[in-house]
């Protein structure tokens, strides 16, 4: 798998390169500012881009805007956006093209190396990965939602994990239950939230995130 | 060396400007100005010459006294009024006193120069004293309305500055405490876990694993603490997107439907105002969510004519009271630091409307 990364802090850039390389991801280019991102992506056409939100020259949300722009130029280009903080508004902007192949994660997540590399692979394969922090903020926003109020605590747990972009198998693993039990929970959740059931993982995540963010 | 030469250089420029300035006037105007500036000296010289002339004649009556009078009276009047205008307090009264005094002196001079019989100037002088006394007694005591307005303004500024400093100090104290009890403590615990993992590595690999997992958790918690802290000081979304974007982000994250109307210029507002405005709106919206029981809220943010105005309203049960908490008073202090105001209308039964205004000139003209 080939990756392009955009990160201005040498400390983190080197760490990321080492981490990805150790897990058989070839880093074909590493850029350190916003304006170089789109060009590097057009040149290298990687399997995945890992982009920091705050980059020179403005040190604001340069990386986020570049990621959105790059996906306009190369539709479906898998991008993992990393940041020191997450903002539901930015998640909404990233998801607005509904293309899949998108990750939005706190930088903290690189500490859990196995899960992080797995997330990068899932995004490269066209999946959606949303940071648990974004999901919990969306849950807070829906705290008074009657439909969500009808979910059992376990169903709410499953809903959060699905919103993070996990597959049935991963959810089952996390909750230490059978995959069949997870499928049943998911069917119930979709029923209670009036969502159209879908076998397609990505469409399912999108539906759940759209529901939470409405 | 450099400073000295830099200071010396402007001189010739000034001289040249002067020369350029006077050139078109011509010699006639210049002569007129020269005479005007030395009018007093010329008058005195003429009077002295006439005094010498008088001394050589047998006339007993000192008629040049009238010349002295004519020269001295206007000058005395000018000087004394100028002096009175320098008074720090009750300036109009000082001018009145000066004018009265010079007129009295003139009357005495006239009396001396004319008949020496009865001292008639006593009557007009008495009149002047009475008028002056009336002025002193009945004029608004001490200060004009302008002085009063200035004094009031100083009071307001003193109070708002103290409020702003209090808010600032409290904020710094909170940051210090949060760092101390949060991130710093977690980093210490992280270091301890790493140290223990190091010790256990050979003898108890499973134990070492547990310590490493513990260390990772501590690092994650420290990051979360720092994130929360930064959000409370300078929310990144505000730095990224400015006031409009940040307010929009608040609304996106709000559990209540919020109707937003924003009319803001494309360029960024001055950073301190932007931050005060953001925290004010955030607090008002948090209040709606926490306290109002509302089903709906609305936010209006506008910048026009050098004023940034913000309104946050809800359809809840009302009864907001700044005395019951710290949030609303915090807004008030923050805004006062920028000469801003906060008004609260929250009758029992609702609705609640918080209206805030801050003077706000745009920092950078559009390029
Ligand atoms: N929008 C509102 N609707 C109803 N009550 C409110 C509203 N905002 C504030 N209040 C009341 O006024 C009090 C003071 O608010 P505030 O100064 O923000 O303090 P805090 O939020 O820290 O309690 C609150 O405790 C609450 O009872
Ligand atoms: Mg409050």
Coordinates of C-alpha atoms and ligand atoms in Angstrom, one line a residue:
Chain A
X1 CA 0.0 0.0 0.0
X2 CA 1.3 3.5 -0.9
X3 CA 0.7 6.6 1.2
X4 CA 1.3 10.3 1.0
X5 CA 1.5 12.1 4.3
X6 CA 1.1 15.8 5.1
X7 CA 2.5 16.9 8.5
X8 CA 4.6 19.9 9.3
X9 CA 6.1 18.9 12.7
X10 CA 9.2 16.8 12.0
X11 CA 8.7 14.9 15.2
X12 CA 5.3 13.7 14.3
X13 CA 6.1 13.3 10.6
X14 CA 9.1 11.0 11.3
X15 CA 7.0 9.0 13.8
X16 CA 4.2 8.5 11.3
X17 CA 6.6 7.4 8.6
X18 CA 8.3 5.0 10.9
X19 CA 4.9 3.6 12.2
X20 CA 3.4 3.2 8.7
X21 CA 6.6 1.7 7.2
X22 CA 6.8 -0.8 10.0
X23 CA 3.3 -2.0 9.0
X24 CA 4.1 -2.4 5.3
X25 CA 2.7 0.9 4.2
X26 CA 5.1 2.6 1.8
X27 CA 5.3 6.4 2.3
X28 CA 5.9 7.7 -1.2
X29 CA 5.9 11.4 -0.2
X30 CA 5.8 13.5 2.9
X31 CA 4.9 17.2 2.6
X32 CA 5.0 19.9 5.2
X33 CA 2.5 22.6 4.1
X34 CA -1.0 23.0 2.8
X35 CA -0.4 24.2 -0.8
X36 CA 1.9 21.2 -1.6
X37 CA -0.8 18.6 -0.7
X38 CA -2.9 18.6 -3.8
X39 CA 0.1 18.5 -6.1
X40 CA 1.7 15.6 -4.3
X41 CA -1.5 13.7 -4.4
X42 CA -2.0 14.3 -8.2
X43 CA 1.6 13.3 -8.8
X44 CA 1.7 10.1 -6.7
X45 CA -1.9 8.9 -6.8
X46 CA -1.4 7.0 -3.5
X47 CA -3.8 4.4 -2.0
X48 CA -4.3 6.7 0.9
X49 CA -3.4 10.2 2.1
X50 CA -2.8 11.0 5.8
X51 CA -3.3 14.7 6.3
X52 CA -2.8 16.9 9.4
X53 CA -5.5 19.6 9.7
X54 CA -3.2 22.5 10.9
X55 CA -0.4 23.3 8.5
X56 CA 1.6 26.2 7.2
X57 CA 1.2 28.8 5.9
X58 CA -1.9 29.8 7.8
X59 CA -1.7 27.3 10.6
X60 CA -5.5 27.0 10.7
X61 CA -7.4 24.4 8.9
X62 CA -5.3 24.3 5.8
X63 CA -5.0 20.5 5.7
X64 CA -8.8 20.0 6.0
X65 CA -9.5 22.3 3.1
X66 CA -6.8 20.7 1.0
X67 CA -8.2 17.2 1.7
X68 CA -11.7 18.4 0.6
X69 CA -10.2 20.0 -2.5
X70 CA -8.1 16.9 -3.3
X71 CA -11.2 14.8 -3.2
X72 CA -12.9 17.1 -5.6
X73 CA -10.0 16.7 -8.0
X74 CA -9.6 12.9 -7.4
X75 CA -13.1 11.7 -6.4
X76 CA -13.0 8.8 -4.0
X77 CA -9.3 9.4 -3.1
X78 CA -9.0 7.8 0.4
X79 CA -8.0 10.4 3.0
X80 CA -7.3 10.1 6.7
X81 CA -7.5 13.5 8.4
X82 CA -5.7 13.8 11.7
X83 CA -6.0 16.6 14.2
X84 CA -5.2 17.6 17.8
X85 CA -8.9 18.2 18.2
X86 CA -12.1 17.2 16.4
X87 CA -15.0 19.4 15.4
X88 CA -18.4 18.0 14.4
X89 CA -18.6 20.8 11.8
X90 CA -15.5 19.6 10.1
X91 CA -16.7 16.0 10.2
X92 CA -19.8 17.2 8.4
X93 CA -17.8 19.0 5.8
X94 CA -15.6 16.0 5.2
X95 CA -18.5 13.7 4.8
X96 CA -20.5 16.0 2.6
X97 CA -19.3 14.3 -0.6
X98 CA -20.6 11.0 0.7
X99 CA -17.8 9.3 -1.2
X100 CA -16.5 6.9 1.5
X101 CA -12.8 6.3 1.9
X102 CA -12.6 8.8 4.6
X103 CA -11.2 9.0 8.1
X104 CA -11.3 11.7 10.7
X105 CA -9.3 11.0 13.8
X106 CA -7.7 12.6 16.8
X107 CA -3.9 12.4 16.7
X108 CA -4.1 10.6 20.0
X109 CA -5.2 7.5 18.1
X110 CA -1.8 6.9 16.7
X111 CA -0.8 5.7 20.2
X112 CA -3.0 2.6 19.7
X113 CA -0.8 1.5 16.8
X114 CA -2.7 -1.6 15.8
X115 CA -6.1 0.1 15.7
X116 CA -4.6 3.1 13.9
X117 CA -3.0 1.1 11.1
X118 CA -6.2 -0.9 10.8
X119 CA -8.2 2.4 10.4
X120 CA -5.8 3.6 7.7
X121 CA -6.3 0.3 5.8
X122 CA -10.1 0.4 6.1
X123 CA -10.1 4.0 4.7
X124 CA -7.8 2.9 1.9
X125 CA -10.3 0.1 1.1
X126 CA -13.1 2.7 0.8
X127 CA -14.4 2.6 4.4
X128 CA -15.4 5.4 6.7
X129 CA -13.7 5.8 10.1
X130 CA -15.0 8.4 12.5
X131 CA -13.2 9.3 15.8
X132 CA -15.1 8.1 18.9
X133 CA -14.8 11.7 20.2
X134 CA -16.8 13.0 17.2
X135 CA -19.4 10.3 17.8
X136 CA -19.7 11.1 21.5
X137 CA -20.2 14.7 20.7
X138 CA -22.9 13.8 18.2
X139 CA -24.5 11.7 20.9
X140 CA -24.4 14.6 23.3
X141 CA -26.1 16.7 20.7
X142 CA -28.9 14.1 20.4
X143 CA -29.2 13.6 24.2
X144 CA -32.9 14.5 24.2
X145 CA -33.8 12.6 21.1
X146 CA -36.9 10.5 21.7
X147 CA -36.0 7.8 19.2
X148 CA -32.5 7.4 20.7
X149 CA -34.2 7.4 24.1
X150 CA -36.0 4.2 23.0
X151 CA -32.7 2.3 22.4
X152 CA -31.4 0.0 25.1
X153 CA -28.0 0.9 26.6
X154 CA -26.4 -2.0 24.7
X155 CA -28.1 -0.8 21.5
X156 CA -26.7 2.7 22.1
X157 CA -23.2 1.1 22.5
X158 CA -23.6 -0.7 19.2
X159 CA -24.9 2.4 17.5
X160 CA -21.8 4.4 18.7
X161 CA -19.5 1.7 17.4
X162 CA -21.3 1.5 14.0
X163 CA -21.0 5.3 13.8
X164 CA -17.3 5.0 14.3
X165 CA -17.2 2.9 11.2
X166 CA -16.6 -0.5 12.6
X167 CA -17.7 -3.7 10.8
X168 CA -20.1 -6.2 12.5
X169 CA -17.1 -8.4 13.3
X170 CA -15.2 -5.6 14.9
X171 CA -18.3 -4.5 16.9
X172 CA -18.7 -8.2 18.1
X173 CA -15.1 -8.3 19.0
X174 CA -15.2 -5.1 21.0
X175 CA -18.3 -6.1 22.9
X176 CA -17.3 -9.7 23.3
X177 CA -20.6 -11.0 21.8
X178 CA -21.4 -13.0 18.7
X179 CA -21.6 -11.4 15.3
X180 CA -25.2 -12.7 15.1
X181 CA -26.1 -10.8 18.2
X182 CA -24.6 -7.7 16.7
X183 CA -26.6 -8.1 13.5
X184 CA -29.8 -8.4 15.6
X185 CA -28.9 -5.3 17.6
X186 CA -28.3 -3.4 14.4
X187 CA -31.5 -4.5 12.8
X188 CA -33.4 -3.3 15.9
X189 CA -31.6 0.0 16.0
X190 CA -32.4 0.8 12.3
X191 CA -36.0 -0.1 13.0
X192 CA -36.2 2.2 16.0
X193 CA -34.6 5.1 14.2
X194 CA -36.6 4.6 11.0
X195 CA -33.5 4.0 9.0
X196 CA -33.5 1.9 5.8
X197 CA -31.4 -1.2 6.6
X198 CA -28.3 -1.7 4.5
X199 CA -25.9 -4.5 4.1
X200 CA -23.3 -2.1 2.6
X201 CA -20.9 -1.1 5.5
X202 CA -20.2 2.3 4.2
X203 CA -23.8 3.2 3.4
X204 CA -24.7 2.1 6.9
X205 CA -22.1 4.4 8.5
X206 CA -23.3 7.3 6.4
X207 CA -26.9 6.7 7.4
X208 CA -26.1 6.5 11.1
X209 CA -23.8 9.6 11.0
X210 CA -26.4 11.6 9.0
X211 CA -29.0 10.6 11.5
X212 CA -26.9 11.7 14.5
X213 CA -25.8 14.9 12.8
X214 CA -29.3 16.0 11.7
Chain B
X1 CA 26.0 57.7 16.0
X2 CA 23.2 56.6 13.7
X3 CA 20.6 58.1 16.1
X4 CA 22.4 61.4 16.3
X5 CA 22.7 61.8 12.5
X6 CA 19.0 60.7 12.1
X7 CA 18.0 63.4 14.6
X8 CA 20.1 66.1 12.9
X9 CA 18.8 65.4 9.4
X10 CA 15.2 66.7 9.6
X11 CA 16.3 70.2 10.3
X12 CA 17.0 71.4 6.8
X13 CA 13.7 69.9 5.7
X14 CA 11.8 72.0 8.2
X15 CA 13.7 75.2 7.2
X16 CA 12.9 74.5 3.6
X17 CA 9.2 74.0 4.4
X18 CA 9.2 77.4 6.3
X19 CA 10.8 79.1 3.4
X20 CA 8.3 77.6 1.0
X21 CA 5.5 78.6 3.3
X22 CA 6.4 82.2 3.5
X23 CA 7.6 82.8 0.0
X24 CA 4.3 83.7 -1.7
X25 CA 3.4 86.3 1.0
X26 CA 5.6 89.1 -0.2
X27 CA 7.3 91.9 1.7
X28 CA 4.2 94.0 2.5
X29 CA 2.5 91.2 4.4
X30 CA 5.8 90.4 6.2
X31 CA 6.1 94.0 7.4
X32 CA 2.5 93.9 8.6
X33 CA 3.1 90.8 10.7
X34 CA 6.3 92.2 12.1
X35 CA 4.5 95.3 13.3
X36 CA 1.6 93.3 14.7
X37 CA 3.9 91.2 16.8
X38 CA 5.7 94.2 18.3
X39 CA 2.6 96.5 18.7
X40 CA 3.0 96.6 22.5
X41 CA 6.7 97.6 22.3
X42 CA 6.0 100.2 19.7
X43 CA 3.2 101.7 21.8
X44 CA 5.4 101.9 24.8
X45 CA 8.2 103.5 22.8
X46 CA 5.8 106.1 21.4
X47 CA 4.4 106.8 24.9
X48 CA 7.9 107.2 26.3
X49 CA 8.9 109.6 23.5
X50 CA 5.7 111.6 24.2
X51 CA 6.6 111.7 27.9
X52 CA 10.0 113.2 27.1
X53 CA 8.2 115.7 24.9
X54 CA 5.8 116.5 27.8
X55 CA 8.8 117.0 30.2
X56 CA 10.3 119.7 27.9
X57 CA 7.0 121.6 27.9
X58 CA 5.6 123.7 30.8
X59 CA 2.2 121.9 30.7
X60 CA 1.5 120.5 34.2
X61 CA -1.2 118.0 33.3
X62 CA 0.4 114.6 32.5
X63 CA -1.4 114.0 29.2
X64 CA 0.8 111.2 28.0
X65 CA -0.8 109.1 30.7
X66 CA -3.7 108.5 28.2
X67 CA -1.3 107.1 25.7
X68 CA 0.1 104.7 28.3
X69 CA -3.5 103.8 29.2
X70 CA -4.4 103.1 25.5
X71 CA -1.3 100.8 25.2
X72 CA -1.6 99.0 28.5
X73 CA -5.3 98.4 28.7
X74 CA -5.7 96.0 25.7
X75 CA -2.5 94.2 26.6
X76 CA -3.4 93.7 30.2
X77 CA -6.8 92.4 29.1
X78 CA -5.2 89.9 26.7
X79 CA -2.7 88.6 29.2
X80 CA -5.0 88.2 32.1
X81 CA -7.6 86.4 30.0
X82 CA -4.9 84.1 28.7
X83 CA -3.7 83.4 32.2
X84 CA -7.2 82.7 33.4
X85 CA -7.8 80.2 30.6
X86 CA -4.9 78.1 32.0
X87 CA -7.0 77.5 35.2
X88 CA -7.5 73.8 35.8
X89 CA -10.9 74.2 37.6
X90 CA -13.8 76.6 37.1
X91 CA -12.3 78.1 34.1
X92 CA -15.2 80.4 33.1
X93 CA -15.1 81.9 36.7
X94 CA -11.4 82.6 36.4
X95 CA -11.9 84.4 33.1
X96 CA -14.8 86.4 34.7
X97 CA -12.5 87.4 37.6
X98 CA -9.7 88.4 35.3
X99 CA -11.9 90.6 33.1
X100 CA -13.5 92.2 36.2
X101 CA -10.1 93.0 37.7
X102 CA -8.7 94.6 34.5
X103 CA -11.8 96.7 34.1
X104 CA -11.6 97.8 37.7
X105 CA -7.9 98.7 37.2
X106 CA -8.8 100.7 34.1
X107 CA -11.5 102.6 36.0
X108 CA -9.0 103.5 38.7
X109 CA -6.5 104.6 36.0
X110 CA -9.2 106.8 34.4
X111 CA -10.0 108.3 37.8
X112 CA -6.3 109.0 38.4
X113 CA -5.8 110.6 35.0
X114 CA -9.0 112.8 35.2
X115 CA -10.3 114.6 38.3
X116 CA -9.0 113.4 41.6
X117 CA -12.1 114.4 43.6
X118 CA -14.6 111.8 44.7
X119 CA -13.6 108.2 44.1
X120 CA -16.5 107.4 41.7
X121 CA -15.0 104.0 40.4
X122 CA -16.1 102.5 43.7
X123 CA -19.7 102.1 42.3
X124 CA -19.0 100.3 39.1
X125 CA -16.4 98.2 41.0
X126 CA -19.0 97.2 43.5
X127 CA -21.4 96.2 40.7
X128 CA -18.6 94.0 39.2
X129 CA -18.0 92.3 42.5
X130 CA -21.7 91.6 43.0
X131 CA -22.0 90.1 39.5
X132 CA -18.9 88.0 40.1
X133 CA -20.2 86.8 43.4
X134 CA -23.5 85.8 41.8
X135 CA -21.6 83.9 39.1
X136 CA -19.4 82.1 41.7
X137 CA -22.4 81.1 43.8
X138 CA -24.9 80.0 41.2
X139 CA -22.8 78.6 38.4
X140 CA -22.8 74.8 38.3
X141 CA -20.4 74.0 41.1
X142 CA -17.0 72.8 40.1
X143 CA -17.4 71.3 36.7
X144 CA -19.0 71.7 33.4
X145 CA -21.1 68.9 32.0
X146 CA -18.1 67.9 29.9
X147 CA -16.0 67.5 33.0
X148 CA -18.7 65.5 34.7
X149 CA -19.0 63.2 31.6
X150 CA -15.3 62.7 31.7
X151 CA -15.3 61.9 35.4
X152 CA -18.1 59.4 34.9
X153 CA -16.2 57.8 32.0
X154 CA -13.1 57.5 34.2
X155 CA -15.3 55.7 36.8
X156 CA -16.7 53.3 34.2
X157 CA -13.3 52.6 32.8
X158 CA -11.8 52.0 36.3
X159 CA -14.6 49.6 37.1
X160 CA -14.5 47.7 33.8
X161 CA -10.7 47.5 33.9
X162 CA -10.8 46.1 37.4
X163 CA -13.5 43.6 36.2
X164 CA -11.5 42.6 33.2
X165 CA -8.4 42.1 35.3
X166 CA -10.3 40.0 37.8
X167 CA -11.7 37.9 35.0
X168 CA -8.1 37.6 33.6
X169 CA -6.6 36.6 36.9
X170 CA -9.3 34.1 37.6
X171 CA -8.8 32.7 34.2
X172 CA -5.0 32.3 34.7
X173 CA -5.6 30.7 38.1
X174 CA -8.0 28.2 36.5
X175 CA -5.5 27.4 33.8
X176 CA -2.7 26.9 36.3
X177 CA -4.9 24.6 38.4
X178 CA -6.2 22.6 35.5
X179 CA -2.6 22.0 34.3
X180 CA -1.5 21.1 37.7
X181 CA -4.2 18.7 38.5
X182 CA -4.7 17.5 35.0
X183 CA -2.0 17.2 32.3
X184 CA 0.9 17.5 34.7
X185 CA -0.3 14.9 37.1
X186 CA -1.1 12.5 34.2
X187 CA 2.4 13.0 32.8
X188 CA 3.9 12.1 36.2
X189 CA 1.8 9.0 36.3
X190 CA 2.8 8.1 32.8
X191 CA 6.5 8.4 33.7
X192 CA 5.9 6.2 36.7
X193 CA 4.2 3.5 34.6
X194 CA 7.0 3.6 32.1
X195 CA 9.6 3.2 34.9
X196 CA 7.7 0.3 36.4
X197 CA 7.3 -1.3 32.9
X198 CA 11.1 -1.0 32.5
X199 CA 11.7 -2.8 35.8
X200 CA 9.2 -5.6 35.0
X201 CA 10.3 -6.1 31.4
X202 CA 12.4 -9.2 32.1
X203 CA 10.9 -10.7 35.3
X204 CA 7.2 -10.2 34.5
X205 CA 6.4 -9.4 30.8
X206 CA 2.7 -9.5 31.4
X207 CA 3.0 -7.0 34.2
X208 CA 5.1 -4.8 32.0
X209 CA 2.4 -4.9 29.4
X210 CA -0.2 -3.8 31.9
X211 CA 2.0 -0.9 32.9
X212 CA 2.6 0.1 29.3
X213 CA -1.2 0.1 28.7
X214 CA -1.6 2.2 31.8
X215 CA 1.0 4.7 30.5
X216 CA -0.8 4.9 27.2
X217 CA -4.0 5.7 28.9
X218 CA -2.3 8.4 31.0
X219 CA -0.9 10.0 27.8
X220 CA -4.4 9.9 26.2
X221 CA -6.0 11.5 29.3
X222 CA -3.3 14.2 29.4
X223 CA -4.0 15.0 25.8
X224 CA -7.7 15.2 26.5
X225 CA -7.1 17.5 29.4
X226 CA -5.0 19.8 27.3
X227 CA -7.6 19.8 24.6
X228 CA -10.3 20.9 27.0
X229 CA -8.1 23.5 28.4
X230 CA -7.2 25.0 25.0
X231 CA -10.8 25.0 24.0
X232 CA -11.6 27.1 27.1
X233 CA -8.9 29.6 26.3
X234 CA -8.8 29.8 22.5
X235 CA -11.1 27.4 20.6
X236 CA -9.2 26.2 17.6
X237 CA -12.4 26.5 15.4
X238 CA -12.4 30.2 16.2
X239 CA -8.8 30.6 15.1
X240 CA -9.5 28.6 12.0
X241 CA -12.8 30.1 10.9
X242 CA -13.4 33.4 12.7
X243 CA -16.5 34.3 14.6
X244 CA -19.0 33.3 11.9
X245 CA -17.5 29.8 11.5
X246 CA -17.1 29.3 15.2
X247 CA -20.7 30.3 15.9
X248 CA -21.8 28.0 13.2
X249 CA -19.8 25.2 14.8
X250 CA -21.6 25.9 18.1
X251 CA -24.9 25.6 16.4
X252 CA -24.0 22.4 14.6
X253 CA -23.2 20.9 18.0
X254 CA -26.3 22.2 19.7
X255 CA -28.9 19.7 20.8
X256 CA -31.6 22.4 20.2
X257 CA -32.6 23.7 16.8
X258 CA -31.0 27.1 16.6
X259 CA -31.8 29.7 13.9
X260 CA -28.8 31.7 13.0
X261 CA -28.6 35.1 11.3
X262 CA -25.2 36.5 10.7
X263 CA -24.2 39.6 8.9
X264 CA -20.5 39.8 9.3
X265 CA -17.8 41.3 7.1
X266 CA -15.6 39.0 5.1
X267 CA -12.5 40.1 6.9
X268 CA -11.7 39.0 10.4
X269 CA -12.8 41.1 13.5
X270 CA -10.0 42.2 15.9
X271 CA -8.9 39.0 17.7
X272 CA -9.7 40.1 21.3
X273 CA -13.2 41.3 20.3
X274 CA -13.8 38.1 18.3
X275 CA -12.8 36.0 21.3
X276 CA -15.0 37.9 23.8
X277 CA -17.9 37.8 21.4
X278 CA -17.5 34.0 20.9
X279 CA -17.4 33.2 24.6
X280 CA -20.4 35.5 25.2
X281 CA -22.5 33.7 22.6
X282 CA -21.2 30.3 23.7
X283 CA -22.2 31.0 27.3
X284 CA -25.6 32.3 26.3
X285 CA -26.3 29.3 24.2
X286 CA -25.0 26.9 27.0
X287 CA -27.5 28.6 29.3
X288 CA -30.3 28.0 26.9
X289 CA -29.4 24.4 26.7
X290 CA -28.8 24.0 30.5
X291 CA -31.4 26.2 32.1
X292 CA -34.2 27.4 29.8
X293 CA -36.2 24.3 29.0
X294 CA -36.6 25.8 25.5
X295 CA -37.5 23.9 22.4
X296 CA -35.9 26.5 20.1
X297 CA -33.2 29.2 20.2
X298 CA -32.1 31.9 17.9
X299 CA -28.9 33.8 17.4
X300 CA -28.3 37.1 15.5
X301 CA -24.8 38.4 15.0
X302 CA -24.3 41.7 13.1
X303 CA -21.5 44.1 12.6
X304 CA -22.5 47.6 11.4
X305 CA -21.5 51.1 12.0
X306 CA -18.5 50.1 14.1
X307 CA -20.7 48.0 16.5
X308 CA -20.8 44.3 16.8
X309 CA -24.2 43.3 18.2
X310 CA -25.2 39.8 19.3
X311 CA -28.6 38.5 20.4
X312 CA -29.3 35.1 21.8
X313 CA -32.9 34.3 22.5
X314 CA -35.0 31.2 23.5
X315 CA -38.6 30.2 24.0
X316 CA -38.0 28.8 27.4
X317 CA -39.4 29.6 30.8
X318 CA -37.3 32.6 31.6
X319 CA -36.2 33.8 35.0
X320 CA -32.5 34.1 34.3
X321 CA -30.7 35.9 37.0
X322 CA -27.0 37.0 36.8
X323 CA -26.9 36.9 40.6
X324 CA -27.5 33.1 40.6
X325 CA -24.4 32.1 38.7
X326 CA -21.2 33.2 37.2
X327 CA -21.7 32.9 33.5
X328 CA -23.8 36.0 32.8
X329 CA -21.7 38.2 35.0
X330 CA -18.6 36.7 33.3
X331 CA -20.0 37.8 29.9
X332 CA -20.7 41.3 31.2
X333 CA -17.1 41.7 32.5
X334 CA -15.6 40.4 29.4
X335 CA -17.6 42.8 27.2
X336 CA -17.1 45.8 29.5
X337 CA -13.4 45.4 29.0
X338 CA -14.1 46.4 25.4
X339 CA -16.6 49.1 26.3
X340 CA -19.4 46.6 25.5
X341 CA -22.7 46.0 27.2
X342 CA -24.9 43.1 28.0
X343 CA -28.7 43.4 28.5
X344 CA -30.9 40.6 29.8
X345 CA -34.6 40.3 29.4
X346 CA -35.9 37.2 31.1
X347 CA -39.3 37.6 32.7
X348 CA -40.7 34.7 34.6
X349 CA -42.5 32.5 32.0
X350 CA -40.1 33.6 29.3
X351 CA -38.9 34.3 26.7
X352 CA -35.2 35.0 27.5
X353 CA -33.3 37.4 25.3
X354 CA -29.7 38.4 25.9
X355 CA -28.5 41.4 23.9
X356 CA -24.9 42.2 23.7
X357 CA -23.0 45.0 22.0
X358 CA -19.3 45.8 21.5
X359 CA -17.8 48.7 19.7
X360 CA -15.7 47.1 16.9
X361 CA -13.8 48.8 14.2
X362 CA -12.4 46.4 11.6
X363 CA -8.7 45.7 12.2
X364 CA -7.4 45.5 8.6
X365 CA -8.9 47.2 5.6
X366 CA -9.7 44.9 2.8
X367 CA -6.8 44.3 0.5
Ligands
LIG1 N1 -31.8 31.2 29.0 C1 -32.1 31.0 30.3 N2 -33.4 30.6 30.6 C2 -33.8 30.4 31.9 N3 -32.9 30.6 33.0 C3 -31.7 31.0 32.7 C4 -31.2 31.2 31.4 N4 -29.9 31.6 31.5 C5 -29.6 31.6 32.8 N5 -30.6 31.3 33.6 C6 -30.7 31.2 35.0 O1 -29.8 32.2 35.5 C7 -28.8 31.7 36.3 C8 -27.5 32.4 36.1 O2 -27.0 32.0 34.9 P1 -25.4 32.1 34.7 O3 -24.9 33.4 35.2 O4 -25.1 31.8 33.3 O5 -24.8 31.0 35.7 P2 -24.6 29.4 35.5 O6 -25.0 29.1 34.1 O7 -23.2 29.2 35.8 O8 -25.5 28.8 36.5 C9 -28.7 30.2 36.0 O9 -28.4 29.5 37.2 C10 -30.2 29.9 35.6 O10 -30.9 29.5 36.7
LIG2 MG1 -24.3 29.8 32.5

